[in-house]
Coordinates of C-alpha atoms and ligand atoms in Angstrom, one line a residue:
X14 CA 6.0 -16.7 19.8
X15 CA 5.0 -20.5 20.5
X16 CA 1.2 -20.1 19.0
X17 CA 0.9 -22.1 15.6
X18 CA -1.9 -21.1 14.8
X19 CA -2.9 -24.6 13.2
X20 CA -7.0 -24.7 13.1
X21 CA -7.0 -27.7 16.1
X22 CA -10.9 -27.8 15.6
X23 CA -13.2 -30.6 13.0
X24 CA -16.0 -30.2 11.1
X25 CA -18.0 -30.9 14.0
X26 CA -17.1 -27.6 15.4
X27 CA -18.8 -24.2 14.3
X28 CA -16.7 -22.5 11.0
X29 CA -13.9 -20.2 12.5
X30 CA -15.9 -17.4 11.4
X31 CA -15.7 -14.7 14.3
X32 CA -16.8 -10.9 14.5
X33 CA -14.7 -7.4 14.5
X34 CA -10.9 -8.3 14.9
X35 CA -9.4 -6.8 12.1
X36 CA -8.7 -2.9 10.9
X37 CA -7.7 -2.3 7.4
X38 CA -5.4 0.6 7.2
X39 CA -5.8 1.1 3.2
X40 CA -4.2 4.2 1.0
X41 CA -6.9 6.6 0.4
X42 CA -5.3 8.6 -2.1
X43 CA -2.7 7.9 -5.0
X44 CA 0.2 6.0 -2.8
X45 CA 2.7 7.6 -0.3
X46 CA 0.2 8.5 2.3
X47 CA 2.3 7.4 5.2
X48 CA 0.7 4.1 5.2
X49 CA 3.9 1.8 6.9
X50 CA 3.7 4.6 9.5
X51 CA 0.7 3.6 11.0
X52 CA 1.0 0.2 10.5
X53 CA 4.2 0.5 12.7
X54 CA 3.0 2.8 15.6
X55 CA -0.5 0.3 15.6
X56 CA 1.2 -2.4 15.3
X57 CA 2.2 -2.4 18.8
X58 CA -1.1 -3.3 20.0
X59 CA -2.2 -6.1 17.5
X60 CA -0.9 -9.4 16.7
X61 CA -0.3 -9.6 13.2
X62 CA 0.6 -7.2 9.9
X63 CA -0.7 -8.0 6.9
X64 CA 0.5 -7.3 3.4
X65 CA -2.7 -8.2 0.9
X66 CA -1.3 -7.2 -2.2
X67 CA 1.3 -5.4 -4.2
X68 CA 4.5 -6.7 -4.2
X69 CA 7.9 -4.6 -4.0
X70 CA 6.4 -1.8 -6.2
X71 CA 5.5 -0.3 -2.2
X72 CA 8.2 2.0 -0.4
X73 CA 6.6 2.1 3.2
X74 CA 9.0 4.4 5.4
X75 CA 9.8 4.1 9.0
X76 CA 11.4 5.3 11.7
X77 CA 12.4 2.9 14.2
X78 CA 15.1 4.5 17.1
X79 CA 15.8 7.2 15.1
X80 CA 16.9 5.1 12.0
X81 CA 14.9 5.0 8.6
X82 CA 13.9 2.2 7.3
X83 CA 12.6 1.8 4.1
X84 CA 9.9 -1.4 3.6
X85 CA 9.2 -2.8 0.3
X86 CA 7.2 -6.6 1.1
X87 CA 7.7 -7.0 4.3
X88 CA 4.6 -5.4 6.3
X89 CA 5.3 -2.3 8.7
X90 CA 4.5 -4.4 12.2
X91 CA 7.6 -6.4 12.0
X92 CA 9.3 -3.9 14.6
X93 CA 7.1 -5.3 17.6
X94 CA 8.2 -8.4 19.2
X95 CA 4.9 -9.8 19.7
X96 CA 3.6 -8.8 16.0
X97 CA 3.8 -11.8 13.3
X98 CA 4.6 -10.2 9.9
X99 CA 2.2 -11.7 7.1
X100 CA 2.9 -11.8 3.1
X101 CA -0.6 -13.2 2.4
X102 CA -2.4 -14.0 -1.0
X103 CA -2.8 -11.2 -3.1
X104 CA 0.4 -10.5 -3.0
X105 CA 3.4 -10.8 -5.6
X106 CA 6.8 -11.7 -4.2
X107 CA 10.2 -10.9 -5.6
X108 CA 12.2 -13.7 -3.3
X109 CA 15.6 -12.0 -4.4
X110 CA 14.5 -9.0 -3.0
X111 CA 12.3 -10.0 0.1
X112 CA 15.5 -12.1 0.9
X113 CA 17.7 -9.0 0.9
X114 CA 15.0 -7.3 2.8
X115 CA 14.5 -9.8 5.7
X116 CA 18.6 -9.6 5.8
X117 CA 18.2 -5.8 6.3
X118 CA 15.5 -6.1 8.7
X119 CA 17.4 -8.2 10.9
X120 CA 19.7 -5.6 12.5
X121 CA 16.6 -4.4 13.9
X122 CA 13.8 -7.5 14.5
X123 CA 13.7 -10.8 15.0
X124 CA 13.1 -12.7 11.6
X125 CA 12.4 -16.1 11.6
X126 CA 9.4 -18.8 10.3
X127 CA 7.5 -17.7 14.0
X128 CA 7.7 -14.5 13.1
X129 CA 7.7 -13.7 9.2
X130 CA 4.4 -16.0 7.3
X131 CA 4.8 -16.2 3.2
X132 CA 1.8 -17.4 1.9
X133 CA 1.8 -20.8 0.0
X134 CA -0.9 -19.1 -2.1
X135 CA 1.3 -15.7 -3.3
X136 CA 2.6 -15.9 -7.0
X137 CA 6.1 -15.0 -7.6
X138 CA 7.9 -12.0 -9.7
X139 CA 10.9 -13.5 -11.9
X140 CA 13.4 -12.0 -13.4
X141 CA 11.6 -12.3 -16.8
X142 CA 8.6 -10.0 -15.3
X143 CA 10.7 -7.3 -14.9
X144 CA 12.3 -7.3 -18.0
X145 CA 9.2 -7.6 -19.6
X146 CA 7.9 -4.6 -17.6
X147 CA 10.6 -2.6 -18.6
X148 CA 10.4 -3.8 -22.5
X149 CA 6.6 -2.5 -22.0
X150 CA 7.1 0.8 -20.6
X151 CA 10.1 1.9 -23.0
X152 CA 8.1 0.4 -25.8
X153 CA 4.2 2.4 -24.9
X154 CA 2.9 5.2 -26.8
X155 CA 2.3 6.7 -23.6
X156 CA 4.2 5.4 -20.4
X157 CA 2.4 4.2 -17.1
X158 CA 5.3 5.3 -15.4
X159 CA 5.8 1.9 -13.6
X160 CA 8.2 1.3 -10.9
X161 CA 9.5 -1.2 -13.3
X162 CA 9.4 -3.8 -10.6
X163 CA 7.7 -6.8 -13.1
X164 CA 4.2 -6.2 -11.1
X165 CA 2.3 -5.5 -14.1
X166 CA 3.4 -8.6 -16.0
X167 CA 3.0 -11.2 -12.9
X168 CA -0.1 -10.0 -11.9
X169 CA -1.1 -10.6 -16.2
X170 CA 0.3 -14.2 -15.4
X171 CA -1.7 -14.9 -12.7
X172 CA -4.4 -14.0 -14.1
X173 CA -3.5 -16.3 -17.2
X174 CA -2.9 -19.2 -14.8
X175 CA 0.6 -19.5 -16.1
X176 CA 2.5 -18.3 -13.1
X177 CA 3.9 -19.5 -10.5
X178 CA 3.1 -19.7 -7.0
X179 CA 5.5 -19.7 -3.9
X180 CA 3.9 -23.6 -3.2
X181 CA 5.5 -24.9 -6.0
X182 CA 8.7 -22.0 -6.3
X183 CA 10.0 -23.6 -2.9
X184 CA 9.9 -27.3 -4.2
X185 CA 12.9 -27.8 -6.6
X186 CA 11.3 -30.4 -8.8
X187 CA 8.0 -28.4 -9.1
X188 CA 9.8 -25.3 -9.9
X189 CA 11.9 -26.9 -12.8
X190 CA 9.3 -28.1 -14.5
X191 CA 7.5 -24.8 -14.0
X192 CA 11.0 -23.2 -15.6
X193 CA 10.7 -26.0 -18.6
X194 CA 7.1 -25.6 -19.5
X195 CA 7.6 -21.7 -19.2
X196 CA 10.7 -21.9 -22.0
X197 CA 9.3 -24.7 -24.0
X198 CA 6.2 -22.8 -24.6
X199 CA 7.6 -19.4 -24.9
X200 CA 10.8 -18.7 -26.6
X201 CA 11.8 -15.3 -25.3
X202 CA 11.4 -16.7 -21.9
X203 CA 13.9 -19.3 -22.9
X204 CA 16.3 -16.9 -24.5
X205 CA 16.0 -14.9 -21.4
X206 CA 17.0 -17.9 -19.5
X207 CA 20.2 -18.7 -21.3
X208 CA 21.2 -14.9 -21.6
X209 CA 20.4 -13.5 -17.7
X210 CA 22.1 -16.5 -15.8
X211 CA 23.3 -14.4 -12.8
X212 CA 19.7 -13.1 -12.0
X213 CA 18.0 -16.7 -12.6
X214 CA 20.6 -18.5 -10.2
X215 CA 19.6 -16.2 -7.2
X216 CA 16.4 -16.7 -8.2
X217 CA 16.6 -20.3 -8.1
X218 CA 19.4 -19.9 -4.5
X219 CA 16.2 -17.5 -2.8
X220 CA 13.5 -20.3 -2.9
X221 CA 15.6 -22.3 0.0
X222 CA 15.9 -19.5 1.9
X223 CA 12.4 -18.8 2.1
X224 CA 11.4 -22.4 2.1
X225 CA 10.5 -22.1 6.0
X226 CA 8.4 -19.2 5.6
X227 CA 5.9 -20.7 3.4
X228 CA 2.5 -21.7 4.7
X229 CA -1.1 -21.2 4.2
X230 CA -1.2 -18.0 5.7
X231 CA -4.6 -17.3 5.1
X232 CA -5.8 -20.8 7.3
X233 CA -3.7 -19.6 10.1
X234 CA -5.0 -16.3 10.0
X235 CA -8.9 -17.1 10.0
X236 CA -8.3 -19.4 12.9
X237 CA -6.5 -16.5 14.7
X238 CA -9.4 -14.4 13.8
X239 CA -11.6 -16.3 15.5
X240 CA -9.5 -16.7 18.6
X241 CA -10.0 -13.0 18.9
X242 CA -6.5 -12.5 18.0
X243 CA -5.9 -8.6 16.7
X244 CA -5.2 -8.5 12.7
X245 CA -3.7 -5.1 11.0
X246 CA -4.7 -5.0 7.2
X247 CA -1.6 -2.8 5.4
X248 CA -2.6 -1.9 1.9
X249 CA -0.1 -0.8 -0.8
X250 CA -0.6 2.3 -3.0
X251 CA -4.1 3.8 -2.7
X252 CA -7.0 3.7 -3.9
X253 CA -6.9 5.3 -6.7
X254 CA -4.4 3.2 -8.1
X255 CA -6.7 0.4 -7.7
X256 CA -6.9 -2.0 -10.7
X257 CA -10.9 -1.6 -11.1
X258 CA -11.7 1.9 -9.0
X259 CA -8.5 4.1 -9.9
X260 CA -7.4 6.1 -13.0
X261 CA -7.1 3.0 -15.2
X262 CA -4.8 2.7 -17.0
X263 CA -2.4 4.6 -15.3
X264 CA -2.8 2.1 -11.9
X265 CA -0.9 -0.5 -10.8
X266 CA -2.0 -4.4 -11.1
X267 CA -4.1 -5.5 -7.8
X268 CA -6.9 -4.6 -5.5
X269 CA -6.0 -1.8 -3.3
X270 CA -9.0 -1.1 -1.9
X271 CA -10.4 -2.4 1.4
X272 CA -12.9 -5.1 -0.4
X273 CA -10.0 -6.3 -2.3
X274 CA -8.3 -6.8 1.1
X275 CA -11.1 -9.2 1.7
X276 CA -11.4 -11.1 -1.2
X277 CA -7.5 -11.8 -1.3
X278 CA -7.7 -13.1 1.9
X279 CA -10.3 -14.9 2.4
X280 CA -11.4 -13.8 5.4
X281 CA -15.1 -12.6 6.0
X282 CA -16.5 -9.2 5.9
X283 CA -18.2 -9.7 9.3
X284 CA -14.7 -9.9 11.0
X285 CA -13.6 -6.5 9.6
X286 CA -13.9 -3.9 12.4
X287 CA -12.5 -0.2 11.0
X288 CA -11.4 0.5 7.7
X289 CA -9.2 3.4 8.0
X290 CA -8.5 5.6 5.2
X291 CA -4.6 6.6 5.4
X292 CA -4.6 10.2 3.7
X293 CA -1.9 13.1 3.0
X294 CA -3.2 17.0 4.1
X295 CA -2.5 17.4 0.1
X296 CA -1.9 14.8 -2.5
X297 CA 0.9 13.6 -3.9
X298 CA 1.2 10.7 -7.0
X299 CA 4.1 9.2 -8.5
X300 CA 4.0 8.5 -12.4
X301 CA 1.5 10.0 -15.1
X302 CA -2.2 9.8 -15.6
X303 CA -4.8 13.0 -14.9
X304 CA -4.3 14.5 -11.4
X305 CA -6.8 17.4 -11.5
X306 CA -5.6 19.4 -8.2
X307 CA -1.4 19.2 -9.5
X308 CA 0.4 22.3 -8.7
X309 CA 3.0 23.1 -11.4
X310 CA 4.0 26.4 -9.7
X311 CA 6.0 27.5 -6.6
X312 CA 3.9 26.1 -4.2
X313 CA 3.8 22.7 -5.6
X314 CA 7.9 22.9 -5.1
X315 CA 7.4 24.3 -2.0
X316 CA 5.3 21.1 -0.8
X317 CA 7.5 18.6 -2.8
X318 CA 10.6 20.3 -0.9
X319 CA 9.4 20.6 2.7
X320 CA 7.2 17.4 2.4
X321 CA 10.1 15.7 1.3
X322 CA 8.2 14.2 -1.5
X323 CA 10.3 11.8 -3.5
X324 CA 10.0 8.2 -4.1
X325 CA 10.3 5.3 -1.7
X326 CA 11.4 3.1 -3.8
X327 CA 12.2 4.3 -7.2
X328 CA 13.5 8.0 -5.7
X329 CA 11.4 9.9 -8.5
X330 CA 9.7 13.0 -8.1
X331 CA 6.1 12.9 -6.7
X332 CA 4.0 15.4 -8.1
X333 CA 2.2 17.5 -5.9
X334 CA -0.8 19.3 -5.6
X335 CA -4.1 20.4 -3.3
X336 CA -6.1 18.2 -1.1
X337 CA -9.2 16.8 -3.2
X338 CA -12.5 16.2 -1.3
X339 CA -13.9 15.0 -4.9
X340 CA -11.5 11.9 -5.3
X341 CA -11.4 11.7 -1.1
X342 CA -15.0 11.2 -1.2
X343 CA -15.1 8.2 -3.8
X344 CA -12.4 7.0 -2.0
X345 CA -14.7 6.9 1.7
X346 CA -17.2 5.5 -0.5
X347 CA -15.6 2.5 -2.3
X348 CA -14.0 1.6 0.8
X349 CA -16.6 1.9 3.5
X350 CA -14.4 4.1 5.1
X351 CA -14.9 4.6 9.2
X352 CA -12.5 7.8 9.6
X353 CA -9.4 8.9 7.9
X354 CA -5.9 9.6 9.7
X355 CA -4.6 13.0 8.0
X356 CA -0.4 12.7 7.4
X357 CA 1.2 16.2 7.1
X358 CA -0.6 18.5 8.7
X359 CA 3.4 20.0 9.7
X360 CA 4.4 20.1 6.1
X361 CA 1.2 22.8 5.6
X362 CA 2.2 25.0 8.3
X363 CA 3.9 28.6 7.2
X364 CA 1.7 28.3 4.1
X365 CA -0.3 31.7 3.6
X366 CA -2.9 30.5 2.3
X367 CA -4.2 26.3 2.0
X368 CA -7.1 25.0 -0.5
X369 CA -9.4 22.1 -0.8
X370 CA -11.1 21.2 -3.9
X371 CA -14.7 21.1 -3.5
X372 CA -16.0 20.0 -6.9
X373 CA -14.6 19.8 -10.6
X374 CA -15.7 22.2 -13.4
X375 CA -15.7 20.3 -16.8
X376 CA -16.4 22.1 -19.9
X377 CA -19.3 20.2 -21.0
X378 CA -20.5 18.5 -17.7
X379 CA -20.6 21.6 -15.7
X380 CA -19.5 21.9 -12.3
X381 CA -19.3 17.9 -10.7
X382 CA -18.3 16.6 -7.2
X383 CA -17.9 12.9 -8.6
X384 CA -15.0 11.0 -9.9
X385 CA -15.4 10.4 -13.2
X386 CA -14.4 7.0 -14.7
X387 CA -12.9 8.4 -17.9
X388 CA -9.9 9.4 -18.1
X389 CA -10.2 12.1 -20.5
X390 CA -13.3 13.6 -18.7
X391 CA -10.9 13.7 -15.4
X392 CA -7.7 15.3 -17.2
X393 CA -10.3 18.0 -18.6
X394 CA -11.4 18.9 -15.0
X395 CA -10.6 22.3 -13.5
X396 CA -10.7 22.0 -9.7
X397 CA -12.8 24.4 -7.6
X398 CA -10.8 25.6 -4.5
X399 CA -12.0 27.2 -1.2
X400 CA -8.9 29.0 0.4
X401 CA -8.5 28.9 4.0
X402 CA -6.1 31.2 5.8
X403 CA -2.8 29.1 6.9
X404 CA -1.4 28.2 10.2
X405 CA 1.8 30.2 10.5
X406 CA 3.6 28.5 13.2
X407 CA 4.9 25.0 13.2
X408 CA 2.4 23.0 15.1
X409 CA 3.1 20.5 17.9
X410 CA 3.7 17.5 17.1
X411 CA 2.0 15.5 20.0
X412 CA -0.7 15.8 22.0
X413 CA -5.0 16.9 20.6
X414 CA -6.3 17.6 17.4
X415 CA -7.8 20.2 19.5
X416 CA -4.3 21.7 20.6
X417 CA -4.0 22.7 17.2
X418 CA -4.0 26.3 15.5
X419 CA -7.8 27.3 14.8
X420 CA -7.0 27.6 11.4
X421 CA -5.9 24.4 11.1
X422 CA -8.7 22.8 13.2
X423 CA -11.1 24.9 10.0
X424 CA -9.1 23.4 7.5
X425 CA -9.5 19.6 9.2
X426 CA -13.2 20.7 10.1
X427 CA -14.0 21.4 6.3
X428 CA -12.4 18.2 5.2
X429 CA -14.4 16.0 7.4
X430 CA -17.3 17.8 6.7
X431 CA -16.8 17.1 2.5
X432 CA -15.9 13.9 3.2
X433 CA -18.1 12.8 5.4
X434 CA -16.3 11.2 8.1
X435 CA -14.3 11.8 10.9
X436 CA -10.3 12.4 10.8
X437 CA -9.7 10.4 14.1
X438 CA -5.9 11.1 14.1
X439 CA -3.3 13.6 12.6
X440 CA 0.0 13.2 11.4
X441 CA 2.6 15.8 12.3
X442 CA 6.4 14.4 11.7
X443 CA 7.3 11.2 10.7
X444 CA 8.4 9.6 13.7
X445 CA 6.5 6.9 16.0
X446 CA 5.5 9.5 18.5
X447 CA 4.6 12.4 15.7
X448 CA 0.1 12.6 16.1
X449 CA -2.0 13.9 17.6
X450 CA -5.4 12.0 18.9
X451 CA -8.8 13.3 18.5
X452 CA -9.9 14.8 22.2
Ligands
LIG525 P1 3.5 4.8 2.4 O1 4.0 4.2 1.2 O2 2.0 5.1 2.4 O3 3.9 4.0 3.6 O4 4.2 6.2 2.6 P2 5.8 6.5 2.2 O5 6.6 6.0 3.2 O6 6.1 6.2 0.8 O7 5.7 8.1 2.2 C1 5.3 8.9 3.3 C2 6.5 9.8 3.7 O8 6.0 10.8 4.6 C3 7.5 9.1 4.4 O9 8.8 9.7 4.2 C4 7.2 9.3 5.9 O10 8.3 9.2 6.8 C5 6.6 10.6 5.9 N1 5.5 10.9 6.8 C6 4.5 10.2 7.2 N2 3.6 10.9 8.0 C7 4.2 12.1 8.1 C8 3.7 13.3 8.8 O11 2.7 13.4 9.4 N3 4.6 14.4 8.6 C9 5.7 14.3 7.9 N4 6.5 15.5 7.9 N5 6.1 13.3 7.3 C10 5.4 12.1 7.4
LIG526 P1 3.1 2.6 -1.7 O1 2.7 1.3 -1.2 C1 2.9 5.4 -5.1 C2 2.5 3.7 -9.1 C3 3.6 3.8 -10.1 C4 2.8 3.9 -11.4 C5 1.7 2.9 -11.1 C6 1.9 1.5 -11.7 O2 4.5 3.0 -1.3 O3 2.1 3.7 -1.6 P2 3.5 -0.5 -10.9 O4 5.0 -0.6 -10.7 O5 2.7 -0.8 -9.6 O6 3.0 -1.3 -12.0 O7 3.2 1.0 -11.2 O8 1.5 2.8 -9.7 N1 2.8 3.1 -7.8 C7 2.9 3.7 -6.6 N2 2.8 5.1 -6.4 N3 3.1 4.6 -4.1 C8 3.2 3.2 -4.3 O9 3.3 2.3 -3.3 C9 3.2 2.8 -5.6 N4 3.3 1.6 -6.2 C10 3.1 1.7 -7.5 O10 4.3 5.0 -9.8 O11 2.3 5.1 -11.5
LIG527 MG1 5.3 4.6 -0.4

């Protein structure tokens, strides 16, 4: 693609401020929802994917001719030719492993500065995050469950405006003295250093290889905006993993949600056009903290099983359990959500009987339909179910919502109603050409 993107205006001209150009796709739930895949089969009709936080904690899976591909920084769109692949601020970049990643991607896109944007602004994981996210987990009273991928401990150094950013990571002398000032003032870091010389080297051998990549994405992307140019938002975990809005502390490090998409950006609210809530037909979450609607019987193995429900990037177990209109609710409402895309519906089908929780019963509170902000309230919720008869046959996997089983269509009906928007799409497989579109 020959477009820059370089703002060619002046202060003379009106602020590249322009309406309704972007659609945050945003994880509705706790993570997994099949997030990459819409990215992907969107991405074909807008002009850039953007990552806005997160780092390589996210496993976004795809299926591009028939082979899986497994994304962990670099966002879902990169599979389209004319779809520039952002890593923009507010995200956390492990350059070892976004280099091994771009290598991968290659058999199957084009990657190359034009095409791949790392922003000047995104602070870097180092080896020394991760150790120290592992040192943290193994040493807690009670484990997060982390995907040990040093996200915790770099987000905890930007914040205490000791890190570094890919600006100065990509300029030898900059970085050094970032590396000096780091082991003067800290001597594990220095003993780490000395002891894990393998890992620091290709730490140190990644910044030239991403040297081209780095620019102030964010610039670029505003002027874009207001050239009318098509901008896909792809958030990492969900919502309710979200540093301020999820089960703290059992969340990951960033702002998941879709204002946290804006803020890291920089970009202005008035240019959003959808936020789109990327949701599973049941919920699935990978590490501990409460999850009221878990199933610890059959048919949570039954769903784990046929749904295929393992980690992304770590392989572990997801637990499972029943769709929750409680937390999908909160969810609509801390994002402003517009509609939700539904993932799974197949995985339901042959199920005698499916449930939605409908409100929590707490011992104390009574029976609730909000998502409490303590923890211990939340793990003492037991969820209230209304059972809907299943759809026995596997469903088609293209085509109308409305081609769908009549029990199905009740089941989607009841969610929308609860939730109070519309599902606008359904997932039924996990290929590119597996939904079906509302009529
Ligand atoms: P993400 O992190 O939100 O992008 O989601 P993951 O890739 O971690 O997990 C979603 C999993 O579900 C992946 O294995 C997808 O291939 C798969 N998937 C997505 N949508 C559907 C769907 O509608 N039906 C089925 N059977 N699988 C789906
Ligand atoms: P995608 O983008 C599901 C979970 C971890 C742990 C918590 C904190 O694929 O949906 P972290 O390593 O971020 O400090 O771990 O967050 N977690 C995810 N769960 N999907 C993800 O990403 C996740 N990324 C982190 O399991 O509970
Ligand atoms: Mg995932």
């Amino acid at each position: 693609m020959s477009e820059t993107y370089e703002f060619r205006g002046n202060l003379e001209t009106k602020p590249v401020i322009n309406d309704s150009t972007v659609t945050i796709l945003v994880g509705a739930q706790w993570g997994d929802e099949g997030k990459g895949k819409w990215v992907d089969i969107l991405g074909n009709r807008s002009h850039f994917s953007v990552r806005y936080q997160g780092g390589n904690n996210a496993g976004h899976t795809l299926y591009i001719d028939g082979k899986k591909v497994v994304l962990h920084q670099i966002p879902s769109g990169v599979f389209h030719p004319g779809n520039i692949s952002v890593l923009s601020c507010g995200v956390v970049i492990n350059p070892v492993a976004l280099v091994k990643e771009m290598a991968e991607v290659k058999t199957l896109a084009e990657v190359h500065p034009s095409r791949i944007w790392i922003s000047s602004r995104a602070h870097v994981i180092t080896p020394w995050h991760m150790e120290c996210d592992s040192l943290q987990e193994s040493q807690a009273e009670v484990p997060i469950g982390t995907t040990k991928r040093g996200i915790g401990p770099a987000y905890s150094d930007k914040a205490s405006r000791t890190s570094l950013r890919m600006e100065d990571y990509i300029h030898p002398e900059a970085r050094s003295k970032w590396l000096e000032r780091m082991a003067s003032s800290n001597p594990s870091f220095a003993l780490h250093l000395a002891k894990e010389e393998h890992a620091w080297s290709e730490f140190n051998k990644a910044a030239a290889l991403l040297k081209d990549y780095v620019c102030e994405a964010e610039f670029r992307l505003r002027y874009a905006a207001s050239l009318g140019k098509e901008i896909l938002l792809e958030g990492a975990q969900g919502t309710l993993l979200d540093i301020n809005h999820g089960t703290y502390p059992f969340v990951t490090s960033s702002n998941t949600t879709a204002g946290g998409a804006i803020g890291n950006l920089g970009i202005s609210h008035r240019s959003v056009k959808h936020v789109i809530g990327i949701a599973k037909a049941y919920v699935t979450r990978v590490g501990g903290g409460p999850f009221p609607t878990e199933l610890l019987d059959e048919t949570g193995e039954i769903l784990c099983e046929k749904g295929r429900e393992f980690g992304a990037t770590t392989g572990r177990k997801r637990r499972c359990g029943w769709f929750d209109a409680v937390a999908m609710r909160y969810s609509v409402e801390v994002n402003g959500m517009d509609g939700m895309y539904l993932n799974k519906m197949d995985i339901l089908a042959g199920i005698p009987q499916v449930k939605i929780c409908v409100a929590y019963d707490h011992p104390r509170l009574g029976r609730v339909t909000h998502f409490p902000s303590d923890l211990k309230v939340l793990a003492e919720m037991t969820p209230v179910y209304e059972s809907f008869p299943g759809w026995k046959s596997d469903i088609k996997t293209k085509g109308s919502i409305s081609d769908l089983p009549v029990e199905a269509r009740k089941f989607i009906a009841r969610i929308e109603e609860l939730c109070g928007v519309p599902v606008l799409k359904i997932g039924t497989g996990p290929g590119r050409e597996d939904f079906l579109l509302r009529s």
